[in-house]
Coordinates of N, CA and C in Angstrom, one line a residue:
X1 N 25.5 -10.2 114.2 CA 25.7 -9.2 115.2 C 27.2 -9.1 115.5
X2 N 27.9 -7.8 115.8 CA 29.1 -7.8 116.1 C 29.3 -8.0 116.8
X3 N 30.6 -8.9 117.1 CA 31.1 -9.3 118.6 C 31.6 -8.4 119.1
X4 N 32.5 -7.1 118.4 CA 33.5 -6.3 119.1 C 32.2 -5.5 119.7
X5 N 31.1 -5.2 118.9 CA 30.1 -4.1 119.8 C 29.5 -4.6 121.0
X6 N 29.3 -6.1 120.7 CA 28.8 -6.5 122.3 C 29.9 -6.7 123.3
X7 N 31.7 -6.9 123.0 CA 32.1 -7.1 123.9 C 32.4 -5.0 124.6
X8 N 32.0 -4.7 123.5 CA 32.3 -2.8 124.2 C 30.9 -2.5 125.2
X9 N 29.8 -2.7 124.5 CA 28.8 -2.6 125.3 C 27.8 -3.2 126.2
X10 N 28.9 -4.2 127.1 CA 28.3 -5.0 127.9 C 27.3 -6.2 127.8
X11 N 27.2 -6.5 126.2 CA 25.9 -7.4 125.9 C 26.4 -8.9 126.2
X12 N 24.7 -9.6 126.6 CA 25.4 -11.1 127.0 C 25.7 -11.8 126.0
X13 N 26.5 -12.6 126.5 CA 27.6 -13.9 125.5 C 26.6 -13.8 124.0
X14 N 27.5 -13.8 123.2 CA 27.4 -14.2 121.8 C 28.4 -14.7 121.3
X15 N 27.8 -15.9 120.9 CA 28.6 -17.0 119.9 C 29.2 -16.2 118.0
X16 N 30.3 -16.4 117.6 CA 30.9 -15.5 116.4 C 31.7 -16.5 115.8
X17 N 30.9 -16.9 114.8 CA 31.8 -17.7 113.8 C 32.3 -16.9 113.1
X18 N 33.9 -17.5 113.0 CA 34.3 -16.8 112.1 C 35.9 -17.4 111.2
X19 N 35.9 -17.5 110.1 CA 36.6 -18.5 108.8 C 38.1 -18.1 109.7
X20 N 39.0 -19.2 109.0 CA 40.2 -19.2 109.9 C 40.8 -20.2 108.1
X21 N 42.1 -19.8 108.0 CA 43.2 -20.4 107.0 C 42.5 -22.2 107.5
X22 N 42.5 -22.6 108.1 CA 42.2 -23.9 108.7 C 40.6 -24.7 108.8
X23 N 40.2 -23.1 108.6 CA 38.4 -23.6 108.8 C 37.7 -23.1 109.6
X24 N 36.5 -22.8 110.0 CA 35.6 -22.2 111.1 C 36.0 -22.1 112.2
X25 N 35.9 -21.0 113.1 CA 36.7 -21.5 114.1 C 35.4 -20.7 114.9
X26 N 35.2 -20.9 116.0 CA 34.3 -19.9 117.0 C 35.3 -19.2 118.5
X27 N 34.3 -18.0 118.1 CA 34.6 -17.2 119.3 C 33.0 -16.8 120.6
X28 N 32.9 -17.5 121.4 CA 32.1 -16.8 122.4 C 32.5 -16.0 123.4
X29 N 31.7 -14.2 122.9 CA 32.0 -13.4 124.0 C 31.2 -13.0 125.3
X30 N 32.4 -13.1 126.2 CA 31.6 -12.5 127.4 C 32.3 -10.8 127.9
X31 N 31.3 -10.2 127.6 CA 31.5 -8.5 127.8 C 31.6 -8.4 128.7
X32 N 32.8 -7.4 129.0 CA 33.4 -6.7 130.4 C 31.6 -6.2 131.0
X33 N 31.9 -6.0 131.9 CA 30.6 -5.1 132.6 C 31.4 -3.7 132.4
X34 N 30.5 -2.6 132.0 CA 31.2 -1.3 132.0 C 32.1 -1.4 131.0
X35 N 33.0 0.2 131.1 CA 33.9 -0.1 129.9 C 35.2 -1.1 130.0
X36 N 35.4 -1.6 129.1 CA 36.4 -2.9 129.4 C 38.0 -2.2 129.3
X37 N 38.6 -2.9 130.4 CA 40.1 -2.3 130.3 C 40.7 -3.3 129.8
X38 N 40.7 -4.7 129.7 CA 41.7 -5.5 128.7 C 40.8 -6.3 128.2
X39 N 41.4 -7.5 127.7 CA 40.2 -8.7 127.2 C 41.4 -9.7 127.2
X40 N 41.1 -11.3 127.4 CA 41.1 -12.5 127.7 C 40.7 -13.4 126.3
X41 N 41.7 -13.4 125.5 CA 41.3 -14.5 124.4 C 41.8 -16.1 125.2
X42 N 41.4 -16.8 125.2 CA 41.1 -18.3 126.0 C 40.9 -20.0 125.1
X43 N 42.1 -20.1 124.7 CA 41.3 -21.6 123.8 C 41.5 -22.7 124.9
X44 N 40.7 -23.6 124.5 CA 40.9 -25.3 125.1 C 41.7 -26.1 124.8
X45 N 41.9 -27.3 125.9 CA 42.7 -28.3 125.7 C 41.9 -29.2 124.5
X46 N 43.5 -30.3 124.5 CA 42.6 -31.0 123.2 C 41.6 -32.1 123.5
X47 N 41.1 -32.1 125.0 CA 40.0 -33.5 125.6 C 39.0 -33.1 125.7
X48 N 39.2 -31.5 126.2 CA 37.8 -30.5 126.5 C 37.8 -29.4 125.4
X49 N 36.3 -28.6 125.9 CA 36.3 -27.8 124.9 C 36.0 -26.2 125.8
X50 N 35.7 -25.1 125.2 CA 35.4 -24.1 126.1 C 34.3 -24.5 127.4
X51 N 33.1 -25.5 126.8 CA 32.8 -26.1 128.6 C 33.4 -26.3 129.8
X52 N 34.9 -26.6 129.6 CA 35.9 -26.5 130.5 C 36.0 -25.9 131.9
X53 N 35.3 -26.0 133.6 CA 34.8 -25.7 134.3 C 36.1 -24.3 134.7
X54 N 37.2 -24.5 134.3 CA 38.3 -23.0 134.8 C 37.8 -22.2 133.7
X55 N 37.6 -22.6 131.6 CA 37.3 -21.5 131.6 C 36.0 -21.0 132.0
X56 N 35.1 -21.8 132.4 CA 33.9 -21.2 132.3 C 33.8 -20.3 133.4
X57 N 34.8 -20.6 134.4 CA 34.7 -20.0 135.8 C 35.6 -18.5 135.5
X58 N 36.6 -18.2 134.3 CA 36.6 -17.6 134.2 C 36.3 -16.5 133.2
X59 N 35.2 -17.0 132.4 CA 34.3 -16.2 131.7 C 33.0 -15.6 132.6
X60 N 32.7 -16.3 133.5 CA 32.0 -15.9 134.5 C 32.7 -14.5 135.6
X61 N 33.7 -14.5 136.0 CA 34.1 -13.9 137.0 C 34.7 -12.6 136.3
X62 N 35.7 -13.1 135.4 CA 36.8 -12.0 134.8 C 36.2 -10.4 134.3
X63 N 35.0 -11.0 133.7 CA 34.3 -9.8 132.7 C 33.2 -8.5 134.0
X64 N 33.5 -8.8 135.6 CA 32.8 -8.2 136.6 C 34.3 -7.4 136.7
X65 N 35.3 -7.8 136.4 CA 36.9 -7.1 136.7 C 36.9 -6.1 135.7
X66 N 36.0 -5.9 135.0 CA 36.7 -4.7 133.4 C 37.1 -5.9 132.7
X67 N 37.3 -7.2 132.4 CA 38.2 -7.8 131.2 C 36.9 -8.5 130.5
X68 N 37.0 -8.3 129.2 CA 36.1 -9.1 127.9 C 36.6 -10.6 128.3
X69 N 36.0 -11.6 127.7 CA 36.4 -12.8 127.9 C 36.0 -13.4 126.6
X70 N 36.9 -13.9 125.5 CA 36.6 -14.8 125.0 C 37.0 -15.9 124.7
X71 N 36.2 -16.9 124.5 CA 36.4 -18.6 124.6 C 36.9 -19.1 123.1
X72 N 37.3 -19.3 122.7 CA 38.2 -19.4 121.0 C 38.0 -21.4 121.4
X73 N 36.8 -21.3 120.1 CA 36.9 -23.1 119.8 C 37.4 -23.5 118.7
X74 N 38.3 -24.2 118.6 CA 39.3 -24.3 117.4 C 38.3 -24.9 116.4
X75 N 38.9 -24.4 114.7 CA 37.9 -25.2 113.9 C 37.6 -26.9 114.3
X76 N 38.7 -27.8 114.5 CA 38.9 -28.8 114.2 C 38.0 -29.4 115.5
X77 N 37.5 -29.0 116.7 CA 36.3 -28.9 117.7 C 34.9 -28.5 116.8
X78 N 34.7 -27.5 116.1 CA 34.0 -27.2 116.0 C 33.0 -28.0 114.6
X79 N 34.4 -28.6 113.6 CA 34.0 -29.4 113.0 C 33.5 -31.1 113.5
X80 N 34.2 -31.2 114.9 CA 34.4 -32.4 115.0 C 35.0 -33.7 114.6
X81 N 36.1 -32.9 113.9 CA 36.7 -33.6 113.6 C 38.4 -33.4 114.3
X82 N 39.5 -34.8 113.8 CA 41.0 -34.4 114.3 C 41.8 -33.3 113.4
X83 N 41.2 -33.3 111.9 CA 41.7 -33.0 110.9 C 41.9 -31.4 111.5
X84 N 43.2 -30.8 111.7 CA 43.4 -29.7 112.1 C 43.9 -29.4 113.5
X85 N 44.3 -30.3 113.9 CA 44.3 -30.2 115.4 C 46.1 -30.6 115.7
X86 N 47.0 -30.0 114.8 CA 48.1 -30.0 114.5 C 48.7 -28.6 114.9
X87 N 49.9 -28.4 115.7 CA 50.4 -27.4 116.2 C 50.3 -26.0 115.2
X88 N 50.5 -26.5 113.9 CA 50.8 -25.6 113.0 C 49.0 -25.4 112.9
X89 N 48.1 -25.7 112.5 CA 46.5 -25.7 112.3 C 46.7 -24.3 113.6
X90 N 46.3 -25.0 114.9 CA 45.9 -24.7 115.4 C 46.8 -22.9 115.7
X91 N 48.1 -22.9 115.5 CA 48.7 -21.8 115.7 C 47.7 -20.5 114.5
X92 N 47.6 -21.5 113.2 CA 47.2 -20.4 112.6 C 45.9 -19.8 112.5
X93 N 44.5 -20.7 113.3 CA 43.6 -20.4 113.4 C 43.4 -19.3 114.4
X94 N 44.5 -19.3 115.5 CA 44.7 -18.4 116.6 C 45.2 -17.2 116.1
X95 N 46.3 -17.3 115.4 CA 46.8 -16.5 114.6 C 45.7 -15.1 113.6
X96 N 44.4 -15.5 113.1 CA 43.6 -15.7 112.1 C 42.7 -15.0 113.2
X97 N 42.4 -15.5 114.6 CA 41.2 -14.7 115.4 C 41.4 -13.5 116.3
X98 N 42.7 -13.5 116.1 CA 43.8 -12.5 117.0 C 43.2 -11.1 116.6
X99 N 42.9 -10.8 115.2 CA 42.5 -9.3 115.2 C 41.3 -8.4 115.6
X100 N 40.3 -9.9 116.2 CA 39.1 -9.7 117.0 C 39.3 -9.2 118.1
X101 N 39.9 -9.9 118.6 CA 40.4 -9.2 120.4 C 41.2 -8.4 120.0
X102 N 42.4 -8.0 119.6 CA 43.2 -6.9 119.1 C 42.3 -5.5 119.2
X103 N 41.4 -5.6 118.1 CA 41.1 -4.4 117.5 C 39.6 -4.0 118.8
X104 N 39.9 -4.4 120.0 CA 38.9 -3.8 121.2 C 39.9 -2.3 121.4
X105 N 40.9 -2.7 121.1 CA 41.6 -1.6 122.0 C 42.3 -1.1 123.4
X106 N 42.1 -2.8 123.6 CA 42.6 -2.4 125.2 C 43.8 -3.5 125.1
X107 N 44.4 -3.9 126.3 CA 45.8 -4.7 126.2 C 44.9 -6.2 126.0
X108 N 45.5 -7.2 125.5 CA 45.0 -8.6 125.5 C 45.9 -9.7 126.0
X109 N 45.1 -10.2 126.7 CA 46.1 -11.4 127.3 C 45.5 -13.0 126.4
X110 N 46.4 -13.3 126.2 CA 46.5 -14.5 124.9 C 46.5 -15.6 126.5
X111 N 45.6 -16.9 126.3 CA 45.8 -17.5 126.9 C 44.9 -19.4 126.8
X112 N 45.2 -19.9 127.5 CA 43.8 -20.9 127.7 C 44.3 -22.4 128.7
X113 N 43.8 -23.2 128.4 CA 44.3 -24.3 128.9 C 44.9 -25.4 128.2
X114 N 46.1 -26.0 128.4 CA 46.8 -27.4 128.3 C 47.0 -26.9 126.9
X115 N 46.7 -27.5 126.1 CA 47.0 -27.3 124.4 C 46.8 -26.1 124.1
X116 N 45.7 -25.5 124.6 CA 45.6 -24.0 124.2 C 47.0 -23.1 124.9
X117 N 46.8 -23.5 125.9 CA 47.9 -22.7 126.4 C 49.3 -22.4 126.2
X118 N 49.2 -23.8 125.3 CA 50.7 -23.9 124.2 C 50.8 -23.3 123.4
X119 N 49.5 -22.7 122.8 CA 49.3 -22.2 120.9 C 49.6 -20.7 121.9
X120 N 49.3 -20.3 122.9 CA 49.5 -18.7 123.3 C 50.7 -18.7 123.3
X121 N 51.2 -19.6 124.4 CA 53.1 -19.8 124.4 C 53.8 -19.7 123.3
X122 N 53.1 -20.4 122.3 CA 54.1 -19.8 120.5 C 53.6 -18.7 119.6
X123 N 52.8 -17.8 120.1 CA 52.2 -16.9 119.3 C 52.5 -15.7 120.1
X124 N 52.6 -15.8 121.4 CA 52.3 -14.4 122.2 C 53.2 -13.4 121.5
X125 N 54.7 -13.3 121.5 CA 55.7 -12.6 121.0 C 55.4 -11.8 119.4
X126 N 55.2 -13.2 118.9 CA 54.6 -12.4 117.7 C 53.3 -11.5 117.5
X127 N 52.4 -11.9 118.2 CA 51.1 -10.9 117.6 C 50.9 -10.2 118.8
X128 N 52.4 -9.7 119.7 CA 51.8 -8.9 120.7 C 50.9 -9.0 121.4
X129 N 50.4 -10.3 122.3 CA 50.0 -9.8 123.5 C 50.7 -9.3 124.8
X130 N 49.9 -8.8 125.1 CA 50.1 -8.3 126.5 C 50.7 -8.9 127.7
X131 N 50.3 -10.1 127.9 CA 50.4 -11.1 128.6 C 50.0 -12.8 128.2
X132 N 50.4 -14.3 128.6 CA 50.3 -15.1 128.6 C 49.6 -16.0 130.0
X133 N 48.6 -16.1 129.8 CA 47.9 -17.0 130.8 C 47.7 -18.6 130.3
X134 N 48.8 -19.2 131.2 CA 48.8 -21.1 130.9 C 48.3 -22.0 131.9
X135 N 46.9 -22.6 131.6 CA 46.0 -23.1 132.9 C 46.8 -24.7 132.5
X136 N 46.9 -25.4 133.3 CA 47.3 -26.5 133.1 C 48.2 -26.9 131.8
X137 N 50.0 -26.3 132.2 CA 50.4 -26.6 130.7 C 51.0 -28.1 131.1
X138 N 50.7 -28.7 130.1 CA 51.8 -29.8 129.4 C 52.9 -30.0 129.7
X139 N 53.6 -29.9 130.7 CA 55.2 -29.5 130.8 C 55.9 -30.8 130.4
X140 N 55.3 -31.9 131.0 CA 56.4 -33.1 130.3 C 55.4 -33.6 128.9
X141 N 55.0 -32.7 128.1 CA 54.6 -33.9 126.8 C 53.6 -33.3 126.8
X142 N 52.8 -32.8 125.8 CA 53.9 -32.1 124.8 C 54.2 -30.9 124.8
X143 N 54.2 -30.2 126.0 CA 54.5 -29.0 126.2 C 56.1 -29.6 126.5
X144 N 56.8 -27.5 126.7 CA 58.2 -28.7 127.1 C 58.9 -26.9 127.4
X145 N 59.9 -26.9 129.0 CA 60.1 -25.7 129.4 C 60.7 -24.8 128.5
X146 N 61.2 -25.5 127.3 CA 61.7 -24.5 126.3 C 60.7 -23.3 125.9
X147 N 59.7 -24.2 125.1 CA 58.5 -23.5 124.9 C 57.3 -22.3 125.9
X148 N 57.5 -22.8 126.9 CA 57.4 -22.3 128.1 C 58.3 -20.9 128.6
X149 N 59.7 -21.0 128.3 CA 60.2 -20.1 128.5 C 60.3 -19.0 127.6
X150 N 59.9 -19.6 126.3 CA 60.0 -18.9 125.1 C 59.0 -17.8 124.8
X151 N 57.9 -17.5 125.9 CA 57.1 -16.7 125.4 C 57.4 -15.0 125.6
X152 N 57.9 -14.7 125.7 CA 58.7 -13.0 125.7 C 57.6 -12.7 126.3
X153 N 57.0 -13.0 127.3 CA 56.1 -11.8 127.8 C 55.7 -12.0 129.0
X154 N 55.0 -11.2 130.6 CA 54.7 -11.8 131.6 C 54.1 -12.9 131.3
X155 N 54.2 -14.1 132.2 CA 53.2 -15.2 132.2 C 52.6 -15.9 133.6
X156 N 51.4 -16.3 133.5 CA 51.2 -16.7 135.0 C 50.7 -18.1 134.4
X157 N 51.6 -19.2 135.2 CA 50.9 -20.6 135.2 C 50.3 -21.1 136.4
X158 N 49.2 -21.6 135.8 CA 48.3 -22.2 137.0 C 48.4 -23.5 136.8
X159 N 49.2 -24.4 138.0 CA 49.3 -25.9 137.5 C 49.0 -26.5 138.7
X160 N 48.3 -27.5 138.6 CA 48.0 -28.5 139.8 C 49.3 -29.3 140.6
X161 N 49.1 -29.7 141.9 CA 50.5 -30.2 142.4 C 50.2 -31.5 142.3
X162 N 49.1 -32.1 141.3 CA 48.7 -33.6 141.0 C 48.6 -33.8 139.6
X163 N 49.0 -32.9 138.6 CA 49.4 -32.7 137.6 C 50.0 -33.8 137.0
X164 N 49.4 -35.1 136.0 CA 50.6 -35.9 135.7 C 51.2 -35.7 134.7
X165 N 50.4 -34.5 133.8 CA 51.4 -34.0 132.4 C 52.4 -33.2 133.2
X166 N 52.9 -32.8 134.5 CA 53.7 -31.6 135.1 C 53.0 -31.5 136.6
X167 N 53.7 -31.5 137.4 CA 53.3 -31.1 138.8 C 54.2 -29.7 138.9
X168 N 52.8 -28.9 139.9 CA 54.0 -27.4 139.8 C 55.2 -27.8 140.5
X169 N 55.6 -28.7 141.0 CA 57.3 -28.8 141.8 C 57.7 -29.6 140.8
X170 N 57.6 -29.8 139.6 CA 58.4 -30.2 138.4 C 59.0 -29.2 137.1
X171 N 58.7 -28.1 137.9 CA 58.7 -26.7 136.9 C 60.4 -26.4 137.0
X172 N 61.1 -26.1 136.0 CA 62.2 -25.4 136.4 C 62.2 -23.8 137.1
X173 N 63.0 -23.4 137.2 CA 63.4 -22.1 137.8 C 62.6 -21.4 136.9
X174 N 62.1 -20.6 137.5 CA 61.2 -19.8 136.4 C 62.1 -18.6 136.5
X175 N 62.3 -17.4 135.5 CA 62.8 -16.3 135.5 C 61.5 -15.4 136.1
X176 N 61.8 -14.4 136.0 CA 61.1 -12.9 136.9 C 59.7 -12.4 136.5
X177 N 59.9 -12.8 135.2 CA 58.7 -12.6 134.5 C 57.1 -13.6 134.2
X178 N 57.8 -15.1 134.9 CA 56.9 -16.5 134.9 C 56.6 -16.5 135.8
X179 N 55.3 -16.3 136.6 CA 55.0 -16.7 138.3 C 54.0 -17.8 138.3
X180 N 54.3 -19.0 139.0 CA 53.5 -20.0 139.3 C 52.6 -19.8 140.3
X181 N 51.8 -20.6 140.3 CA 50.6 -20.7 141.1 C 50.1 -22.1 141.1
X182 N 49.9 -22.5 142.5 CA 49.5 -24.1 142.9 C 48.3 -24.4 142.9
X183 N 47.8 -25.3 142.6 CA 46.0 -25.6 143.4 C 46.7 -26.5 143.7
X184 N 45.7 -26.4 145.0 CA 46.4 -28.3 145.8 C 45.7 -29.1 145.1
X185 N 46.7 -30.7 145.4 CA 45.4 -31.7 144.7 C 45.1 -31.4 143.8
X186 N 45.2 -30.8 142.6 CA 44.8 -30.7 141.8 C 45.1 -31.5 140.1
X187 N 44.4 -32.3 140.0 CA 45.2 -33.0 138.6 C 44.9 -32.2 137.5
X188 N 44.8 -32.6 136.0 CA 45.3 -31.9 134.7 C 44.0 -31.2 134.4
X189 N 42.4 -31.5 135.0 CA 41.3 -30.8 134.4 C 41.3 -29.9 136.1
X190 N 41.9 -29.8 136.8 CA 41.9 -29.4 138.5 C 40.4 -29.8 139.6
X191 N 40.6 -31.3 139.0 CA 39.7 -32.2 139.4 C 40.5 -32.4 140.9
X192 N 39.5 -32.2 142.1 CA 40.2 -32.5 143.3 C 40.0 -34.1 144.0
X193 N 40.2 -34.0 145.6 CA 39.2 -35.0 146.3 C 38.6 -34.6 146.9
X194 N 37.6 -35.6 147.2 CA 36.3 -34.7 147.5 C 36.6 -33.6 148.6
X195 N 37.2 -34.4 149.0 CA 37.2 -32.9 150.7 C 37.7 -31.9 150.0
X196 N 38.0 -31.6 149.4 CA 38.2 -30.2 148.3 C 37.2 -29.5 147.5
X197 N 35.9 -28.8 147.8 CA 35.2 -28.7 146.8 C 35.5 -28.0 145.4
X198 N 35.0 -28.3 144.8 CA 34.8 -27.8 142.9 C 35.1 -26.4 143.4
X199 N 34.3 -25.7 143.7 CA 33.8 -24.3 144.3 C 35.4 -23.9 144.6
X200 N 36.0 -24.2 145.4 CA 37.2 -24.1 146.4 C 38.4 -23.4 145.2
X201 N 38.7 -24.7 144.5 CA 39.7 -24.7 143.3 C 39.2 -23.5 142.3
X202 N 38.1 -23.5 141.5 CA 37.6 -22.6 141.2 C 38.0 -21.4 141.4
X203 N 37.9 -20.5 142.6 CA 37.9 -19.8 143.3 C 39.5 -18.9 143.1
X204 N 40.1 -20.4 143.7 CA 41.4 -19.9 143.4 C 41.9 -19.5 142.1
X205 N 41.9 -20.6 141.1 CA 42.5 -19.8 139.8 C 41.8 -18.7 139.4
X206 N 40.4 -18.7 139.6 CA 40.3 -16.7 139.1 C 40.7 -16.1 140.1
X207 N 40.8 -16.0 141.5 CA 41.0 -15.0 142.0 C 42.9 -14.9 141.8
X208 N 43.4 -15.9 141.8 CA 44.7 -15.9 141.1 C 45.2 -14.9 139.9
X209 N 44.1 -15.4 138.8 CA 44.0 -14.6 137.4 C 43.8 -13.4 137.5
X210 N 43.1 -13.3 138.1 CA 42.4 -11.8 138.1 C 43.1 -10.6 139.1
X211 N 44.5 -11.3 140.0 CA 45.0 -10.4 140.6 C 46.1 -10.2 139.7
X212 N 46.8 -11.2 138.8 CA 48.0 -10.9 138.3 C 47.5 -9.9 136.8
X213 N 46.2 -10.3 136.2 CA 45.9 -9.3 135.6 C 45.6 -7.9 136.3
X214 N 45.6 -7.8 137.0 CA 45.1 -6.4 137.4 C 46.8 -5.6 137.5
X215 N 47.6 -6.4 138.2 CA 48.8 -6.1 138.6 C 49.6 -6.0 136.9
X216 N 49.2 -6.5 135.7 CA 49.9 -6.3 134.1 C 49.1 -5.4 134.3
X217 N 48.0 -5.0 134.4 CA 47.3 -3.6 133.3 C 48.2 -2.5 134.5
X218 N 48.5 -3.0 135.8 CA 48.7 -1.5 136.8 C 50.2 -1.5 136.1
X219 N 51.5 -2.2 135.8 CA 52.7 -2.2 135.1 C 52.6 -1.7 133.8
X220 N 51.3 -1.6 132.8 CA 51.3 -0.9 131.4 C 52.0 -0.2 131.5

């Protein structure tokens, strides 16, 4: 079944294997409701996988906004194995799924969490996306503000202020085009304490997401 025709015509999630220079890699989509105005490519960090409760929470939410959502599981997850799970692997597996979301036709925001959100950071410039969304980056190890600043394109980071890879008050100066975003308490999966519900944190990074995308497609 085609994934581009279910992410155009509203059909629920399908799973899309599909070959990558590096090996199998998957894409599950979640179709805009109605016709879609952008789409959301999303990979995972390297501890979790697209189960990951932010993206799930934003495969859930984003696609009632007009945006497709898809979840990109790197081969080297999908094999279960480490073999591949190297900056260069993973850039080119991303590199390799990029013409799925591309060829919707609407603007795409390259993005995901922690490691994923690194392979968007070194790709975005090149295969044109639209925007960069970084859910928990790496900023001391092995992300690094270079890389961070390097993405030529809007970016919104969402970082916990309990972050031990990076707390958002360990960010440099962002320029005009990088806007941060805090979850309180929040450490590197935006695991809280309890007096903080799941629900709560949740809440925030999509409604976060979903206003700065709305605000890139209104700047097209």
């Amino acid at each position: 079944m085609s994934s581009n025709a279910n992410a155009r015509t509203g059909a629920p999630p399908t799973m899309e294997r599909v070959p990558t220079p590096v090996g199998t890699a998957g894409i599950t989509w979640y179709p805009a409701h109605g016709t879609a105005r952008a789409a959301a490519l999303l990979g995972h960090g390297s501890a979790t996988g697209v189960e990951s409760p932010d993206l799930q929470s934003l495969a859930a939410s984003l696609p009632r906004r007009g945006v497709t959502v898809a979840l990109v599981t790197q081969p080297y997850r999908l094999s279960r194995t480490r073999t591949g799970a190297d900056e260069a692997s993973l850039d080119a597996a991303w590199t390799a799924l990029w013409p799925r979301a591309a060829d919707l036709g609407v603007p795409v925001i390259s993005g995901g969490r922690s490691a994923g959100s690194q392979v968007a950071c070194r790709t975005a410039q090149r295969l044109g996306a639209h925007a960069v969304l970084a859910l928990a980056y790496p900023l001391l190890g092995p992300g690094s503000p270079a890389e961070l600043l390097a993405t030529g394109r809007p970016t919104l980071v969402v970082q916990g202020t309990a972050d031990p890879f990076g707390r958002a008050d360990q960010f440099p100066a962002l320029p005009a085009g990088i806007e941060l975003v805090e979850v309180p308490a929040a450490n590197h999966t935006y695991g809280t304490p309890n007096a903080i519900p799941r629900s709560v944190t949740m809440d925030l990074i999509t409604d976060a997401t979903a206003e700065w995308i709305e605000r890139r497609l209104e700047q097209a």
